[in-house]
PDB file of C-alpha atoms in Angstrom:
ATOM      1  CA  MET A   1     -23.304  60.957  56.400  1.00  0.00           C
ATOM      2  CA  SER A   2     -24.626  60.284  59.891  1.00  0.00           C
ATOM      3  CA  GLU A   3     -28.141  59.075  60.617  1.00  0.00           C
ATOM      4  CA  HIS A   4     -28.987  62.412  62.353  1.00  0.00           C
ATOM      5  CA  ALA A   5     -27.916  64.419  59.288  1.00  0.00           C
ATOM      6  CA  VAL A   6     -30.023  62.222  57.041  1.00  0.00           C
ATOM      7  CA  ALA A   7     -33.012  62.636  59.381  1.00  0.00           C
ATOM      8  CA  ASP A   8     -32.566  66.430  59.518  1.00  0.00           C
ATOM      9  CA  ARG A   9     -32.417  66.648  55.722  1.00  0.00           C
ATOM     10  CA  ALA A  10     -35.526  64.491  55.395  1.00  0.00           C
ATOM     11  CA  ASN A  11     -37.458  66.466  58.034  1.00  0.00           C
ATOM     12  CA  PRO A  12     -36.061  70.008  58.140  1.00  0.00           C
ATOM     13  CA  ARG A  13     -36.755  71.857  61.369  1.00  0.00           C
ATOM     14  CA  PRO A  14     -38.646  75.159  61.215  1.00  0.00           C
ATOM     15  CA  PRO A  15     -36.382  78.182  61.634  1.00  0.00           C
ATOM     16  CA  ALA A  16     -36.089  79.448  65.192  1.00  0.00           C
ATOM     17  CA  PRO A  17     -38.033  82.661  65.812  1.00  0.00           C
ATOM     18  CA  VAL A  18     -35.929  85.800  65.862  1.00  0.00           C
ATOM     19  CA  GLN A  19     -35.739  87.320  69.332  1.00  0.00           C
ATOM     20  CA  VAL A  20     -36.236  91.094  69.262  1.00  0.00           C
ATOM     21  CA  SER A  21     -36.041  93.197  72.398  1.00  0.00           C
ATOM     22  CA  LEU A  22     -38.942  95.375  73.497  1.00  0.00           C
ATOM     23  CA  ALA A  23     -36.796  98.490  73.030  1.00  0.00           C
ATOM     24  CA  THR A  24     -36.042  97.575  69.415  1.00  0.00           C
ATOM     25  CA  THR A  25     -39.707  96.800  68.768  1.00  0.00           C
ATOM     26  CA  TYR A  26     -40.769 100.085  70.312  1.00  0.00           C
ATOM     27  CA  LEU A  27     -38.285 102.095  68.232  1.00  0.00           C
ATOM     28  CA  THR A  28     -39.370 100.282  65.076  1.00  0.00           C
ATOM     29  CA  LEU A  29     -43.027 101.017  65.790  1.00  0.00           C
ATOM     30  CA  LEU A  30     -42.144 104.627  66.553  1.00  0.00           C
ATOM     31  CA  ARG A  31     -40.381 105.004  63.201  1.00  0.00           C
ATOM     32  CA  TRP A  32     -43.332 103.268  61.529  1.00  0.00           C
ATOM     33  CA  THR A  33     -45.823 105.662  63.117  1.00  0.00           C
ATOM     34  CA  LEU A  34     -43.722 108.699  62.184  1.00  0.00           C
ATOM     35  CA  ALA A  35     -43.398 107.388  58.626  1.00  0.00           C
ATOM     36  CA  GLN A  36     -47.172 107.036  58.407  1.00  0.00           C
ATOM     37  CA  ILE A  37     -47.550 110.742  59.149  1.00  0.00           C
ATOM     38  CA  GLY A  38     -44.671 111.457  56.786  1.00  0.00           C
ATOM     39  CA  ALA A  39     -44.401 114.910  55.323  1.00  0.00           C
ATOM     40  CA  MET A  40     -47.476 116.022  57.267  1.00  0.00           C
ATOM     41  CA  LEU A  41     -45.589 115.922  60.581  1.00  0.00           C
ATOM     42  CA  PRO A  42     -43.866 119.340  60.237  1.00  0.00           C
ATOM     43  CA  LEU A  43     -47.125 120.830  58.993  1.00  0.00           C
ATOM     44  CA  ILE A  44     -49.035 119.439  61.983  1.00  0.00           C
ATOM     45  CA  ILE A  45     -46.444 120.867  64.377  1.00  0.00           C
ATOM     46  CA  VAL A  46     -46.614 124.275  62.676  1.00  0.00           C
ATOM     47  CA  VAL A  47     -50.414 124.283  62.768  1.00  0.00           C
ATOM     48  CA  GLN A  48     -50.386 123.382  66.460  1.00  0.00           C
ATOM     49  CA  ALA A  49     -47.893 126.167  67.147  1.00  0.00           C
ATOM     50  CA  MET A  50     -50.146 128.618  65.279  1.00  0.00           C
ATOM     51  CA  LEU A  51     -53.115 127.358  67.279  1.00  0.00           C
ATOM     52  CA  ALA A  52     -51.186 128.001  70.496  1.00  0.00           C
ATOM     53  CA  ALA A  53     -50.417 131.553  69.403  1.00  0.00           C
ATOM     54  CA  GLY A  54     -54.003 132.026  68.258  1.00  0.00           C
ATOM     55  CA  ILE A  55     -55.421 130.988  71.624  1.00  0.00           C
ATOM     56  CA  VAL A  56     -53.201 133.442  73.475  1.00  0.00           C
ATOM     57  CA  VAL A  57     -53.859 136.369  71.143  1.00  0.00           C
ATOM     58  CA  GLY A  58     -57.432 135.569  70.114  1.00  0.00           C
ATOM     59  CA  PHE A  59     -58.860 135.106  73.602  1.00  0.00           C
ATOM     60  CA  GLY A  60     -57.287 138.415  74.552  1.00  0.00           C
ATOM     61  CA  PHE A  61     -59.544 140.179  72.041  1.00  0.00           C
ATOM     62  CA  LEU A  62     -62.568 138.969  74.029  1.00  0.00           C
ATOM     63  CA  ILE A  63     -61.406 140.948  77.055  1.00  0.00           C
ATOM     64  CA  PRO A  64     -61.065 144.697  76.416  1.00  0.00           C
ATOM     65  CA  ASN A  65     -58.439 146.533  78.470  1.00  0.00           C
ATOM     66  CA  ILE A  66     -57.074 143.275  79.783  1.00  0.00           C
ATOM     67  CA  ASP A  67     -55.111 143.722  83.019  1.00  0.00           C
ATOM     68  CA  ALA A  68     -51.901 141.979  84.014  1.00  0.00           C
ATOM     69  CA  ALA A  69     -53.548 139.391  86.278  1.00  0.00           C
ATOM     70  CA  THR A  70     -56.070 138.375  83.607  1.00  0.00           C
ATOM     71  CA  ALA A  71     -53.361 138.239  80.959  1.00  0.00           C
ATOM     72  CA  LEU A  72     -51.268 135.979  83.174  1.00  0.00           C
ATOM     73  CA  PHE A  73     -54.244 133.701  83.862  1.00  0.00           C
ATOM     74  CA  LEU A  74     -55.130 133.517  80.169  1.00  0.00           C
ATOM     75  CA  SER A  75     -51.551 132.946  79.065  1.00  0.00           C
ATOM     76  CA  THR A  76     -50.886 130.161  81.546  1.00  0.00           C
ATOM     77  CA  GLY A  77     -54.128 128.440  80.557  1.00  0.00           C
ATOM     78  CA  ALA A  78     -53.381 128.355  76.834  1.00  0.00           C
ATOM     79  CA  PRO A  79     -50.936 125.397  77.011  1.00  0.00           C
ATOM     80  CA  THR A  80     -53.614 123.325  78.755  1.00  0.00           C
ATOM     81  CA  VAL A  81     -56.169 124.073  76.041  1.00  0.00           C
ATOM     82  CA  LEU A  82     -53.631 123.136  73.432  1.00  0.00           C
ATOM     83  CA  LEU A  83     -52.570 119.823  74.969  1.00  0.00           C
ATOM     84  CA  LEU A  84     -56.170 118.807  75.658  1.00  0.00           C
ATOM     85  CA  THR A  85     -57.159 119.689  72.107  1.00  0.00           C
ATOM     86  CA  ILE A  86     -54.394 117.479  70.751  1.00  0.00           C
ATOM     87  CA  GLY A  87     -55.210 114.561  73.028  1.00  0.00           C
ATOM     88  CA  LEU A  88     -58.988 114.687  73.087  1.00  0.00           C
ATOM     89  CA  VAL A  89     -59.614 115.798  69.506  1.00  0.00           C
ATOM     90  CA  MET A  90     -56.727 114.993  67.175  1.00  0.00           C
ATOM     91  CA  VAL A  91     -55.908 111.590  68.691  1.00  0.00           C
ATOM     92  CA  PRO A  92     -59.489 110.187  68.443  1.00  0.00           C
ATOM     93  CA  GLN A  93     -59.815 111.474  64.909  1.00  0.00           C
ATOM     94  CA  GLY A  94     -56.474 109.989  63.848  1.00  0.00           C
ATOM     95  CA  VAL A  95     -57.130 106.605  65.450  1.00  0.00           C
ATOM     96  CA  SER A  96     -60.691 106.508  64.080  1.00  0.00           C
ATOM     97  CA  ARG A  97     -59.351 107.197  60.613  1.00  0.00           C
ATOM     98  CA  SER A  98     -56.833 104.345  60.965  1.00  0.00           C
ATOM     99  CA  ARG A  99     -59.638 102.028  62.073  1.00  0.00           C
ATOM    100  CA  THR A 100     -61.682 102.985  59.029  1.00  0.00           C
ATOM    101  CA  ASP A 101     -58.911 102.475  56.448  1.00  0.00           C
ATOM    102  CA  GLY A 102     -57.710  99.223  58.016  1.00  0.00           C
ATOM    103  CA  THR A 103     -54.347 100.437  59.315  1.00  0.00           C
ATOM    104  CA  PHE A 104     -55.369  99.874  62.921  1.00  0.00           C
ATOM    105  CA  THR A 105     -56.383  96.270  62.211  1.00  0.00           C
ATOM    106  CA  TYR A 106     -53.133  95.640  60.354  1.00  0.00           C
ATOM    107  CA  MET A 107     -51.067  97.032  63.237  1.00  0.00           C
ATOM    108  CA  ARG A 108     -52.951  94.839  65.708  1.00  0.00           C
ATOM    109  CA  GLY A 109     -52.090  91.831  63.573  1.00  0.00           C
ATOM    110  CA  LEU A 110     -48.340  92.409  63.873  1.00  0.00           C
ATOM    111  CA  PRO A 111     -46.490  89.938  66.134  1.00  0.00           C
ATOM    112  CA  VAL A 112     -45.543  92.583  68.686  1.00  0.00           C
ATOM    113  CA  ALA A 113     -46.621  93.380  72.213  1.00  0.00           C
ATOM    114  CA  ARG A 114     -49.738  95.437  71.614  1.00  0.00           C
ATOM    115  CA  PRO A 115     -49.162  97.885  74.492  1.00  0.00           C
ATOM    116  CA  LEU A 116     -46.137  99.017  72.479  1.00  0.00           C
ATOM    117  CA  LEU A 117     -48.516 100.197  69.749  1.00  0.00           C
ATOM    118  CA  LEU A 118     -50.080 102.524  72.302  1.00  0.00           C
ATOM    119  CA  ALA A 119     -46.662 103.623  73.597  1.00  0.00           C
ATOM    120  CA  ALA A 120     -45.481 104.534  70.092  1.00  0.00           C
ATOM    121  CA  ASP A 121     -48.630 106.542  69.374  1.00  0.00           C
ATOM    122  CA  LEU A 122     -48.415 108.379  72.700  1.00  0.00           C
ATOM    123  CA  THR A 123     -44.788 109.271  72.015  1.00  0.00           C
ATOM    124  CA  VAL A 124     -45.594 110.735  68.613  1.00  0.00           C
ATOM    125  CA  TRP A 125     -48.373 112.920  69.985  1.00  0.00           C
ATOM    126  CA  LEU A 126     -46.096 114.021  72.802  1.00  0.00           C
ATOM    127  CA  LEU A 127     -43.509 115.121  70.234  1.00  0.00           C
ATOM    128  CA  ILE A 128     -46.211 117.058  68.383  1.00  0.00           C
ATOM    129  CA  GLY A 129     -47.557 118.785  71.483  1.00  0.00           C
ATOM    130  CA  LEU A 130     -44.393 119.950  73.238  1.00  0.00           C
ATOM    131  CA  PRO A 131     -43.125 122.496  70.653  1.00  0.00           C
ATOM    132  CA  SER A 132     -46.488 124.220  70.533  1.00  0.00           C
ATOM    133  CA  VAL A 133     -46.496 124.661  74.312  1.00  0.00           C
ATOM    134  CA  ALA A 134     -43.183 126.485  74.063  1.00  0.00           C
ATOM    135  CA  VAL A 135     -44.563 128.673  71.252  1.00  0.00           C
ATOM    136  CA  GLY A 136     -47.664 129.501  73.300  1.00  0.00           C
ATOM    137  CA  VAL A 137     -45.585 130.585  76.281  1.00  0.00           C
ATOM    138  CA  LEU A 138     -43.291 132.679  74.070  1.00  0.00           C
ATOM    139  CA  VAL A 139     -46.195 134.427  72.330  1.00  0.00           C
ATOM    140  CA  ALA A 140     -47.857 135.146  75.677  1.00  0.00           C
ATOM    141  CA  THR A 141     -44.678 136.693  77.022  1.00  0.00           C
ATOM    142  CA  LEU A 142     -44.267 138.918  73.974  1.00  0.00           C
ATOM    143  CA  ARG A 143     -47.957 139.831  73.602  1.00  0.00           C
ATOM    144  CA  TYR A 144     -48.725 140.769  77.208  1.00  0.00           C
ATOM    145  CA  ASP A 145     -45.233 141.481  78.534  1.00  0.00           C
ATOM    146  CA  ILE A 146     -45.852 139.191  81.489  1.00  0.00           C
ATOM    147  CA  ALA A 147     -43.190 137.858  83.819  1.00  0.00           C
ATOM    148  CA  LEU A 148     -43.315 134.100  84.348  1.00  0.00           C
ATOM    149  CA  SER A 149     -41.707 132.326  87.275  1.00  0.00           C
ATOM    150  CA  PHE A 150     -40.911 128.844  86.052  1.00  0.00           C
ATOM    151  CA  ASP A 151     -40.794 125.862  88.352  1.00  0.00           C
ATOM    152  CA  TRP A 152     -39.071 123.602  85.843  1.00  0.00           C
ATOM    153  CA  PRO A 153     -39.521 120.233  87.598  1.00  0.00           C
ATOM    154  CA  VAL A 154     -43.238 120.911  88.065  1.00  0.00           C
ATOM    155  CA  LEU A 155     -43.605 122.298  84.545  1.00  0.00           C
ATOM    156  CA  ILE A 156     -41.877 119.356  82.856  1.00  0.00           C
ATOM    157  CA  ALA A 157     -43.708 116.764  84.936  1.00  0.00           C
ATOM    158  CA  ALA A 158     -47.063 118.508  84.459  1.00  0.00           C
ATOM    159  CA  THR A 159     -46.578 118.846  80.690  1.00  0.00           C
ATOM    160  CA  LEU A 160     -45.708 115.177  80.305  1.00  0.00           C
ATOM    161  CA  LEU A 161     -48.542 114.045  82.569  1.00  0.00           C
ATOM    162  CA  VAL A 162     -51.196 116.249  80.962  1.00  0.00           C
ATOM    163  CA  THR A 163     -50.119 115.144  77.478  1.00  0.00           C
ATOM    164  CA  LEU A 164     -50.113 111.500  78.509  1.00  0.00           C
ATOM    165  CA  MET A 165     -53.506 111.811  80.195  1.00  0.00           C
ATOM    166  CA  ALA A 166     -55.141 113.586  77.253  1.00  0.00           C
ATOM    167  CA  THR A 167     -53.743 111.238  74.607  1.00  0.00           C
ATOM    168  CA  ALA A 168     -54.551 108.130  76.662  1.00  0.00           C
ATOM    169  CA  VAL A 169     -58.146 109.253  77.208  1.00  0.00           C
ATOM    170  CA  GLY A 170     -58.462 110.252  73.547  1.00  0.00           C
ATOM    171  CA  TYR A 171     -57.073 106.886  72.473  1.00  0.00           C
ATOM    172  CA  ALA A 172     -59.503 105.107  74.796  1.00  0.00           C
ATOM    173  CA  ILE A 173     -62.409 106.996  73.239  1.00  0.00           C
ATOM    174  CA  ALA A 174     -61.230 106.094  69.743  1.00  0.00           C
ATOM    175  CA  VAL A 175     -60.812 102.364  70.391  1.00  0.00           C
ATOM    176  CA  SER A 176     -63.955 101.985  72.522  1.00  0.00           C
ATOM    177  CA  LEU A 177     -66.507 103.701  70.296  1.00  0.00           C
ATOM    178  CA  PRO A 178     -67.413 103.225  66.634  1.00  0.00           C
ATOM    179  CA  PRO A 179     -65.210 105.501  64.479  1.00  0.00           C
ATOM    180  CA  MET A 180     -67.978 107.912  63.492  1.00  0.00           C
ATOM    181  CA  LEU A 181     -69.232 108.255  67.068  1.00  0.00           C
ATOM    182  CA  ALA A 182     -65.682 108.752  68.375  1.00  0.00           C
ATOM    183  CA  GLN A 183     -65.173 111.642  65.964  1.00  0.00           C
ATOM    184  CA  LEU A 184     -68.456 113.219  67.025  1.00  0.00           C
ATOM    185  CA  VAL A 185     -67.481 112.915  70.693  1.00  0.00           C
ATOM    186  CA  SER A 186     -64.150 114.565  69.969  1.00  0.00           C
ATOM    187  CA  GLN A 187     -65.970 117.508  68.379  1.00  0.00           C
ATOM    188  CA  VAL A 188     -68.113 117.906  71.493  1.00  0.00           C
ATOM    189  CA  LEU A 189     -65.044 117.733  73.732  1.00  0.00           C
ATOM    190  CA  VAL A 190     -63.275 120.585  71.968  1.00  0.00           C
ATOM    191  CA  PHE A 191     -66.225 122.896  72.692  1.00  0.00           C
ATOM    192  CA  PHE A 192     -66.378 121.648  76.270  1.00  0.00           C
ATOM    193  CA  VAL A 193     -62.690 122.396  76.833  1.00  0.00           C
ATOM    194  CA  LEU A 194     -62.773 125.801  75.141  1.00  0.00           C
ATOM    195  CA  LEU A 195     -66.077 127.164  76.433  1.00  0.00           C
ATOM    196  CA  PHE A 196     -67.166 125.272  79.540  1.00  0.00           C
ATOM    197  CA  SER A 197     -63.924 124.502  81.368  1.00  0.00           C
ATOM    198  CA  PRO A 198     -62.226 126.832  83.878  1.00  0.00           C
ATOM    199  CA  VAL A 199     -58.989 127.106  81.933  1.00  0.00           C
ATOM    200  CA  THR A 200     -59.197 130.541  80.336  1.00  0.00           C
ATOM    201  CA  PHE A 201     -61.537 131.907  83.017  1.00  0.00           C
ATOM    202  CA  GLY A 202     -61.800 131.448  86.767  1.00  0.00           C
ATOM    203  CA  VAL A 203     -63.658 128.471  88.211  1.00  0.00           C
ATOM    204  CA  GLY A 204     -65.704 130.903  90.345  1.00  0.00           C
ATOM    205  CA  GLN A 205     -67.618 131.992  87.239  1.00  0.00           C
ATOM    206  CA  LEU A 206     -69.229 128.559  87.004  1.00  0.00           C
ATOM    207  CA  PRO A 207     -72.279 127.391  88.998  1.00  0.00           C
ATOM    208  CA  GLU A 208     -71.399 125.479  92.145  1.00  0.00           C
ATOM    209  CA  TRP A 209     -72.651 122.161  90.771  1.00  0.00           C
ATOM    210  CA  PHE A 210     -70.495 122.621  87.684  1.00  0.00           C
ATOM    211  CA  GLN A 211     -67.492 123.435  89.863  1.00  0.00           C
ATOM    212  CA  ALA A 212     -68.052 120.124  91.655  1.00  0.00           C
ATOM    213  CA  VAL A 213     -68.147 118.339  88.302  1.00  0.00           C
ATOM    214  CA  HIS A 214     -64.796 119.861  87.365  1.00  0.00           C
ATOM    215  CA  ASP A 215     -63.317 118.619  90.625  1.00  0.00           C
ATOM    216  CA  ILE A 216     -63.457 115.072  89.235  1.00  0.00           C
ATOM    217  CA  LEU A 217     -62.866 115.870  85.568  1.00  0.00           C
ATOM    218  CA  PRO A 218     -59.227 116.221  84.454  1.00  0.00           C
ATOM    219  CA  VAL A 219     -59.438 119.651  82.793  1.00  0.00           C
ATOM    220  CA  ARG A 220     -59.161 121.998  85.786  1.00  0.00           C
ATOM    221  CA  PRO A 221     -56.501 119.895  87.586  1.00  0.00           C
ATOM    222  CA  ALA A 222     -54.466 119.869  84.366  1.00  0.00           C
ATOM    223  CA  ALA A 223     -54.683 123.648  84.103  1.00  0.00           C
ATOM    224  CA  ASP A 224     -53.770 124.115  87.775  1.00  0.00           C
ATOM    225  CA  LEU A 225     -50.689 121.913  87.502  1.00  0.00           C
ATOM    226  CA  LEU A 226     -49.415 123.647  84.378  1.00  0.00           C
ATOM    227  CA  ARG A 227     -50.042 127.073  85.901  1.00  0.00           C
ATOM    228  CA  ALA A 228     -48.060 126.053  88.981  1.00  0.00           C
ATOM    229  CA  GLY A 229     -45.154 125.237  86.689  1.00  0.00           C
ATOM    230  CA  LEU A 230     -45.392 128.392  84.582  1.00  0.00           C
ATOM    231  CA  ALA A 231     -46.065 130.982  87.285  1.00  0.00           C
ATOM    232  CA  SER A 232     -45.103 129.357  90.557  1.00  0.00           C
ATOM    233  CA  ASP A 233     -45.060 132.702  92.407  1.00  0.00           C
ATOM    234  CA  VAL A 234     -48.786 133.209  91.749  1.00  0.00           C
ATOM    235  CA  PHE A 235     -50.411 129.827  91.241  1.00  0.00           C
ATOM    236  CA  GLY A 236     -50.201 126.548  93.071  1.00  0.00           C
ATOM    237  CA  ALA A 237     -51.482 123.028  92.669  1.00  0.00           C
ATOM    238  CA  SER A 238     -52.565 120.377  95.125  1.00  0.00           C
ATOM    239  CA  LEU A 239     -51.932 116.679  95.471  1.00  0.00           C
ATOM    240  CA  ARG A 240     -55.605 116.197  94.674  1.00  0.00           C
ATOM    241  CA  ASP A 241     -55.009 117.651  91.197  1.00  0.00           C
ATOM    242  CA  LEU A 242     -52.169 115.183  90.711  1.00  0.00           C
ATOM    243  CA  ALA A 243     -54.313 112.282  91.938  1.00  0.00           C
ATOM    244  CA  VAL A 244     -57.164 113.166  89.573  1.00  0.00           C
ATOM    245  CA  LEU A 245     -54.823 113.310  86.584  1.00  0.00           C
ATOM    246  CA  LEU A 246     -53.141 110.037  87.512  1.00  0.00           C
ATOM    247  CA  ALA A 247     -56.532 108.346  87.859  1.00  0.00           C
ATOM    248  CA  TRP A 248     -57.673 109.537  84.412  1.00  0.00           C
ATOM    249  CA  THR A 249     -54.339 108.556  82.890  1.00  0.00           C
ATOM    250  CA  ALA A 250     -54.529 105.056  84.369  1.00  0.00           C
ATOM    251  CA  ALA A 251     -58.129 104.650  83.191  1.00  0.00           C
ATOM    252  CA  GLY A 252     -57.239 105.767  79.662  1.00  0.00           C
ATOM    253  CA  VAL A 253     -54.231 103.451  79.431  1.00  0.00           C
ATOM    254  CA  VAL A 254     -56.096 100.437  80.832  1.00  0.00           C
ATOM    255  CA  ILE A 255     -59.071 100.881  78.494  1.00  0.00           C
ATOM    256  CA  SER A 256     -56.796 101.393  75.490  1.00  0.00           C
ATOM    257  CA  VAL A 257     -54.602  98.372  76.242  1.00  0.00           C
ATOM    258  CA  ARG A 258     -57.633  96.148  76.848  1.00  0.00           C
ATOM    259  CA  ALA A 259     -59.051  97.200  73.489  1.00  0.00           C
ATOM    260  CA  LEU A 260     -55.734  96.496  71.775  1.00  0.00           C
ATOM    261  CA  VAL A 261     -55.284  93.016  73.253  1.00  0.00           C
ATOM    262  CA  ARG A 262     -58.927  92.016  72.916  1.00  0.00           C
ATOM    263  CA  ARG A 263     -59.616  89.230  70.453  1.00  0.00           C
ATOM    264  CA  ARG A 264     -61.562  90.317  67.407  1.00  0.00           C
TER     265      ARG A 264
END
């Protein structure tokens, strides 16, 4: 036996770390996150689809003798309400719950790139939100017999961007505030989106100062972009709407990633 073999047996080297690609890590985290939701995932999707249908039909009861233009405006605003509700309400509550029961801390302790934790969560919420948007559009078409003029590139891009923005901002709220406070903020946001945002009613019904506030908040730009994708013959969006959404998305992602990589 050589001298090197004797030395290696006397002082065994630690095993070399296993190299795993980012794609494999991301897919593993995605499966992990889906497994955490488990059997509740189909139920959550069904509930979100019912919420989408409820927004379209329920808000219509508030407007007697609704005309075609109002029905179109209401129907094209419902997907925005739905996506914002998922991102700004369900995401903070889910992340706050994981912080309380220790799951969030455990996930942060895994030897993986922490931004991938955020990417996996955002993907799951995107998968939850997209089917309900389709259900909302279908129910609106059947309920009000409206004719939509889809601009598919705009619609797909707007849906992805609005979902990403809402979930990123919701995640940032959840990781930046104490869990109880984050859940309270999410409850306030759902009322703000439903009752005080020009999504299911025209922005002209708000005071001028409130209209100016909504120029920098992401709610109205999100609604405008989705409307431009659903009824391109009637509604349009501006580059300013896109810039506002991108700015909120970047802020949400940066705050979330900083919270994930921050030392405890």
